[in-house]
Amino acid sequence: MTADLTPDRAALRSWLPGFLALGVIWGSSFLFIKVGVTELHPLHLTLYRVATGAVTLLVVLAVLRDRLPREPRVWAHLLVVAAFGVAIPFTLFGFGEQRVESMLAGIWNATTPLIVLPLAVLVFRTERLTARRAVGLALGFAGVLVVLGVWEGVGGSHFTGQLMCLGAAACYGVAIPYQKKFIAGSAYSGLSLSAAQLLVATAQLAVVAPLVAGAPPVPTGLSPRVVASVLALGALGTGLAFVINLRNIRIAGASTASTVTYLIPVFAVLVGAVVLGERMNWHQPVGALIVLVGVAVAQGVLGRRRPRSVV
């Protein structure tokens, strides 16, 4: 016999549907953002989205009889995580999608692990830089340059929109290692911390949005498709999706659950092409493939040694 075990089909069936659903939900989020910013300022869209997600998770907390954090230290750290993990990146994607295709925004979201790693190594000291990870980073950032099409020159609204989406991914690169270092070790559940994070982000946006973009429009004045997009972004993409992701982590493990990163841009491209009729230049999907290969190498998905056979 060998050390490689045949996957348990029952176990696979227990998490694979949720895994695929998560790829569809998060991949489709960029479509909903594209629709939302046709009538809403990006700050208002983010405010409505985050508030809806917060309400969704609070309901789940009540059903599961969980509770919000009570330590002031945790809430202080959540101010940073909410800003860089929710409020700013969600808004930047909104601004970006006023200038670029939704499928392209989905591709830029896939660069997040490439930004997380160097910050985790150099700033937060939560990871080590190995030769494999360095190769993955080099590949990934080469892919970023291909997606940008730097040989065509820089400038213009489309290029600016891509930089905004890259900036959103960079915000995640700050929030993820920060959360891992200062919050992840607390005694509170992931659901509790996420609900608190969304509540803090809602408060931040409720202060900033009116100052920058004016008073949010009344929801009854929006078209049905925009209202549906906001509800989908909030209840599904920001609320229910987190619950599904937690379940995937519990059943399949964190490493397997994290590979949903590779599905998100695929679904973002498919949905953008089918629903919105978007098209990309040749170098954008090629660059996206290079980025995903770089992420896979950096995360150890590619280049792992196969377990030796044993008798």
C-alpha positions as a printed NumPy array, in Angstrom:
array([[  0.   ,   0.   ,   0.   ],
       [  1.071,   3.662,  -0.235],
       [  0.99 ,   6.634,   2.104],
       [ -1.408,   8.358,  -0.293],
       [ -4.888,   7.674,   0.918],
       [ -7.932,   7.699,  -1.33 ],
       [-10.077,  10.741,  -0.418],
       [-13.166,   9.875,   1.549],
       [-16.022,  10.497,  -0.886],
       [-18.506,  11.154,   1.896],
       [-16.165,  13.77 ,   3.371],
       [-15.654,  15.307,  -0.072],
       [-19.402,  15.589,  -0.589],
       [-19.707,  17.291,   2.787],
       [-17.556,  20.301,   1.88 ],
       [-17.266,  20.449,  -1.922],
       [-20.763,  21.957,  -2.541],
       [-20.032,  24.742,  -0.06 ],
       [-16.589,  25.247,  -1.571],
       [-18.052,  25.694,  -5.053],
       [-20.853,  27.899,  -3.696],
       [-18.257,  30.152,  -2.092],
       [-16.391,  30.492,  -5.378],
       [-19.638,  31.448,  -7.126],
       [-20.713,  33.924,  -4.423],
       [-17.37 ,  35.715,  -4.133],
       [-16.727,  35.519,  -7.864],
       [-20.144,  37.067,  -8.571],
       [-19.576,  39.87 ,  -6.053],
       [-17.686,  41.872,  -8.668],
       [-20.713,  41.733, -10.952],
       [-22.921,  43.07 ,  -8.144],
       [-20.427,  45.863,  -7.435],
       [-20.466,  46.81 , -11.124],
       [-24.266,  47.023, -11.064],
       [-24.339,  48.849,  -7.737],
       [-22.025,  51.695,  -8.731],
       [-24.267,  52.574, -11.685],
       [-26.588,  54.319,  -9.195],
       [-24.667,  54.498,  -5.927],
       [-21.49 ,  56.285,  -4.939],
       [-18.888,  53.619,  -4.053],
       [-18.912,  54.754,  -0.413],
       [-22.692,  54.452,  -0.222],
       [-22.595,  51.034,  -1.87 ],
       [-20.014,  49.861,   0.656],
       [-22.005,  51.28 ,   3.567],
       [-25.207,  49.498,   2.543],
       [-23.307,  46.296,   1.766],
       [-21.42 ,  46.177,   5.072],
       [-24.473,  47.118,   7.133],
       [-26.459,  44.307,   5.495],
       [-23.632,  41.865,   6.138],
       [-23.407,  42.96 ,   9.778],
       [-27.135,  42.386,  10.313],
       [-26.837,  38.947,   8.677],
       [-24.006,  37.856,  10.969],
       [-25.73 ,  39.257,  14.047],
       [-28.73 ,  37.078,  13.243],
       [-26.446,  34.048,  12.877],
       [-24.774,  34.934,  16.189],
       [-28.162,  35.051,  17.898],
       [-29.227,  31.712,  16.396],
       [-25.978,  30.044,  17.486],
       [-26.082,  31.814,  20.865],
       [-22.633,  33.232,  20.341],
       [-21.658,  36.699,  21.535],
       [-19.633,  39.707,  20.437],
       [-16.175,  40.367,  21.927],
       [-16.124,  42.192,  25.257],
       [-12.457,  43.131,  25.582],
       [-11.641,  46.787,  24.698],
       [ -8.253,  45.625,  23.352],
       [ -9.947,  43.437,  20.741],
       [-12.253,  46.27 ,  19.64 ],
       [ -9.244,  48.604,  19.343],
       [ -7.509,  46.169,  16.973],
       [-10.772,  45.728,  15.063],
       [-10.669,  49.431,  14.208],
       [ -7.609,  48.695,  12.058],
       [ -8.888,  45.405,  10.651],
       [-12.293,  46.884,   9.786],
       [-10.705,  49.808,   7.947],
       [ -8.115,  47.841,   5.945],
       [-10.057,  44.585,   5.652],
       [-13.518,  45.948,   4.834],
       [-14.217,  49.681,   4.491],
       [-11.281,  50.814,   2.345],
       [-10.878,  47.802,  -0.003],
       [-14.622,  47.438,  -0.646],
       [-14.762,  51.141,  -1.524],
       [-11.66 ,  50.957,  -3.733],
       [-13.161,  48.069,  -5.689],
       [-16.252,  50.229,  -6.189],
       [-14.201,  53.144,  -7.497],
       [-12.15 ,  50.751,  -9.608],
       [-15.187,  49.166, -11.218],
       [-16.377,  52.58 , -12.355],
       [-13.374,  52.395, -14.691],
       [-12.648,  48.697, -15.371],
       [-14.562,  45.5  , -16.107],
       [-15.893,  43.429, -13.203],
       [-13.924,  40.395, -14.421],
       [-10.69 ,  42.392, -14.233],
       [-11.474,  43.412, -10.653],
       [-11.907,  39.717,  -9.84 ],
       [ -8.469,  39.011, -11.266],
       [ -6.873,  41.732,  -9.135],
       [ -8.516,  40.263,  -6.042],
       [ -6.509,  37.081,  -6.694],
       [ -3.248,  38.992,  -6.09 ],
       [ -4.066,  39.318,  -2.374],
       [ -1.91 ,  36.354,  -1.219],
       [  1.09 ,  37.831,  -3.048],
       [  0.77 ,  41.051,  -1.042],
       [ -0.002,  39.315,   2.242],
       [  3.229,  37.285,   2.21 ],
       [  5.885,  40.052,   2.033],
       [  4.035,  42.136,   4.63 ],
       [  3.674,  39.108,   6.894],
       [  7.413,  38.433,   6.522],
       [  8.847,  41.947,   6.689],
       [  6.368,  43.919,   8.804],
       [  4.341,  41.609,  11.041],
       [  6.922,  38.794,  11.32 ],
       [  4.251,  36.089,  11.235],
       [  5.757,  34.149,   8.287],
       [  9.206,  33.154,   6.994],
       [ 10.427,  33.841,   3.462],
       [ 11.605,  30.579,   1.915],
       [ 13.126,  30.034,  -1.512],
       [  9.839,  28.528,  -2.734],
       [  7.857,  31.515,  -1.539],
       [ 10.329,  33.929,  -3.127],
       [  9.938,  32.161,  -6.487],
       [  6.156,  32.305,  -6.119],
       [  6.278,  36.036,  -5.366],
       [  8.503,  36.71 ,  -8.371],
       [  6.145,  34.793, -10.664],
       [  3.097,  36.487,  -9.203],
       [  4.395,  40.007,  -9.616],
       [  5.512,  39.225, -13.154],
       [  1.887,  38.248, -13.741],
       [  0.756,  41.574, -12.269],
       [  2.871,  43.437, -14.815],
       [  1.39 ,  41.33 , -17.614],
       [ -2.175,  42.032, -16.434],
       [ -1.392,  45.76 , -16.334],
       [  0.085,  45.592, -19.836],
       [  2.916,  47.927, -18.834],
       [  4.463,  47.739, -22.326],
       [  1.44 ,  49.667, -23.602],
       [  2.304,  52.619, -21.363],
       [  0.659,  53.868, -18.188],
       [ -2.053,  56.402, -17.558],
       [ -5.702,  56.81 , -18.424],
       [ -8.894,  55.955, -16.571],
       [ -8.632,  52.211, -17.191],
       [ -5.11 ,  52.034, -15.786],
       [ -6.179,  54.104, -12.767],
       [ -9.072,  51.713, -12.148],
       [ -6.691,  48.761, -12.166],
       [ -4.436,  50.497,  -9.643],
       [ -7.467,  51.064,  -7.404],
       [ -8.279,  47.351,  -7.515],
       [ -4.642,  46.537,  -6.778],
       [ -4.826,  49.002,  -3.882],
       [ -7.842,  47.108,  -2.539],
       [ -5.854,  43.862,  -2.62 ],
       [ -2.99 ,  45.681,  -0.872],
       [ -5.381,  46.646,   1.94 ],
       [ -6.177,  42.975,   2.464],
       [ -2.425,  42.432,   2.562],
       [ -2.305,  44.685,   5.64 ],
       [ -5.474,  43.414,   7.321],
       [ -4.83 ,  39.661,   7.094],
       [ -1.408,  39.488,   8.803],
       [ -2.467,  42.203,  11.284],
       [ -5.487,  40.14 ,  12.253],
       [ -3.37 ,  36.995,  12.483],
       [ -0.876,  38.666,  14.822],
       [ -3.15 ,  40.685,  17.098],
       [ -6.612,  39.064,  17.023],
       [ -6.522,  35.458,  15.828],
       [ -5.232,  34.183,  19.175],
       [ -8.175,  35.553,  21.144],
       [-10.76 ,  33.279,  22.731],
       [-13.589,  34.558,  20.525],
       [-14.973,  32.633,  17.58 ],
       [-14.295,  33.648,  14.   ],
       [-17.988,  34.388,  13.588],
       [-17.979,  36.694,  16.609],
       [-14.884,  38.572,  15.417],
       [-16.252,  38.948,  11.877],
       [-19.598,  40.282,  13.091],
       [-17.759,  42.789,  15.287],
       [-15.496,  43.724,  12.383],
       [-18.506,  44.475,  10.17 ],
       [-20.147,  46.508,  12.933],
       [-17.005,  48.639,  13.307],
       [-16.716,  49.064,   9.529],
       [-20.377,  50.116,   9.362],
       [-19.736,  52.788,  11.996],
       [-16.632,  54.024,  10.151],
       [-18.485,  54.256,   6.854],
       [-21.518,  55.899,   8.464],
       [-19.201,  58.751,   9.527],
       [-17.059,  59.032,   6.385],
       [-19.623,  58.436,   3.616],
       [-21.861,  61.467,   4.335],
       [-18.808,  63.743,   4.655],
       [-17.337,  62.632,   1.316],
       [-20.336,  61.634,  -0.786],
       [-23.28 ,  63.31 ,   0.942],
       [-26.266,  61.646,   2.554],
       [-26.911,  58.089,   1.315],
       [-29.92 ,  57.83 ,  -1.017],
       [-33.114,  56.254,   0.267],
       [-33.196,  52.579,  -0.788],
       [-36.743,  52.985,  -2.136],
       [-35.367,  55.403,  -4.711],
       [-33.039,  52.803,  -6.191],
       [-33.853,  50.446,  -9.047],
       [-34.757,  46.841,  -8.15 ],
       [-31.563,  45.484,  -9.728],
       [-29.37 ,  47.765,  -7.6  ],
       [-31.288,  46.888,  -4.425],
       [-30.908,  43.193,  -5.287],
       [-27.178,  43.696,  -5.881],
       [-26.735,  45.382,  -2.496],
       [-28.632,  42.588,  -0.736],
       [-26.592,  39.955,  -2.571],
       [-23.327,  41.692,  -1.68 ],
       [-24.315,  42.104,   1.954],
       [-26.351,  39.04 ,   2.899],
       [-24.532,  36.578,   0.618],
       [-21.064,  37.929,  -0.198],
       [-20.365,  39.575,   3.176],
       [-22.587,  37.523,   5.492],
       [-23.532,  34.003,   4.47 ],
       [-20.269,  33.45 ,   2.575],
       [-18.305,  33.823,   5.784],
       [-20.425,  31.175,   7.503],
       [-19.831,  28.812,   4.559],
       [-16.104,  29.515,   4.641],
       [-15.926,  28.727,   8.364],
       [-17.691,  25.425,   7.708],
       [-15.259,  24.597,   4.898],
       [-12.298,  25.322,   7.176],
       [-13.756,  23.107,   9.907],
       [-14.446,  20.156,   7.583],
       [-11.698,  20.346,   4.953],
       [ -9.013,  22.301,   6.79 ],
       [ -7.649,  25.816,   6.332],
       [ -5.242,  24.932,   3.504],
       [ -7.9  ,  23.278,   1.354],
       [-10.47 ,  25.97 ,   2.109],
       [ -8.018,  28.716,   1.103],
       [ -7.714,  27.303,  -2.426],
       [-11.056,  28.969,  -3.197],
       [ -8.699,  31.829,  -4.164],
       [ -8.22 ,  30.062,  -7.503],
       [-11.959,  29.762,  -8.195],
       [-12.92 ,  33.392,  -7.547],
       [-11.295,  34.937, -10.665],
       [-12.604,  32.082, -12.807],
       [-16.197,  32.73 , -11.77 ],
       [-15.673,  36.505, -11.929],
       [-14.562,  36.2  , -15.558],
       [-17.389,  33.8  , -16.47 ],
       [-20.105,  35.911, -14.857],
       [-18.745,  39.148, -16.3  ],
       [-18.608,  37.656, -19.8  ],
       [-22.018,  35.932, -19.712],
       [-24.086,  38.508, -17.813],
       [-22.427,  41.801, -18.777],
       [-20.85 ,  40.79 , -22.08 ],
       [-17.421,  41.99 , -20.935],
       [-14.28 ,  41.226, -22.894],
       [-10.581,  41.345, -21.983],
       [ -7.346,  41.898, -23.832],
       [ -5.256,  38.762, -24.364],
       [ -2.635,  39.729, -21.788],
       [ -5.116,  40.005, -18.902],
       [ -6.116,  36.309, -18.668],
       [ -2.507,  35.303, -19.435],
       [ -1.277,  37.526, -16.61 ],
       [ -3.993,  36.16 , -14.332],
       [ -2.796,  32.605, -15.009],
       [  0.782,  33.609, -14.14 ],
       [ -0.476,  35.264, -10.936],
       [ -2.374,  32.126,  -9.903],
       [  0.671,  29.937, -10.611],
       [  2.749,  32.284,  -8.468],
       [  0.197,  32.103,  -5.66 ],
       [  0.117,  28.306,  -5.925],
       [  3.915,  28.085,  -5.702],
       [  4.088,  30.54 ,  -2.792],
       [  1.392,  28.636,  -0.894],
       [  3.011,  25.277,  -1.556],
       [  0.177,  23.957,  -3.737],
       [  2.681,  23.403,  -6.567],
       [  6.121,  21.978,  -6.051],
       [  5.267,  19.766,  -3.075],
       [  7.094,  16.499,  -2.812],
       [  4.914,  13.455,  -3.193],
       [  4.801,  11.162,  -0.152],
       [  7.002,   8.112,  -0.593],
       [  5.364,   4.744,  -1.064],
       [  5.51 ,   2.382,   1.892],
       [  4.986,  -1.327,   2.032]])
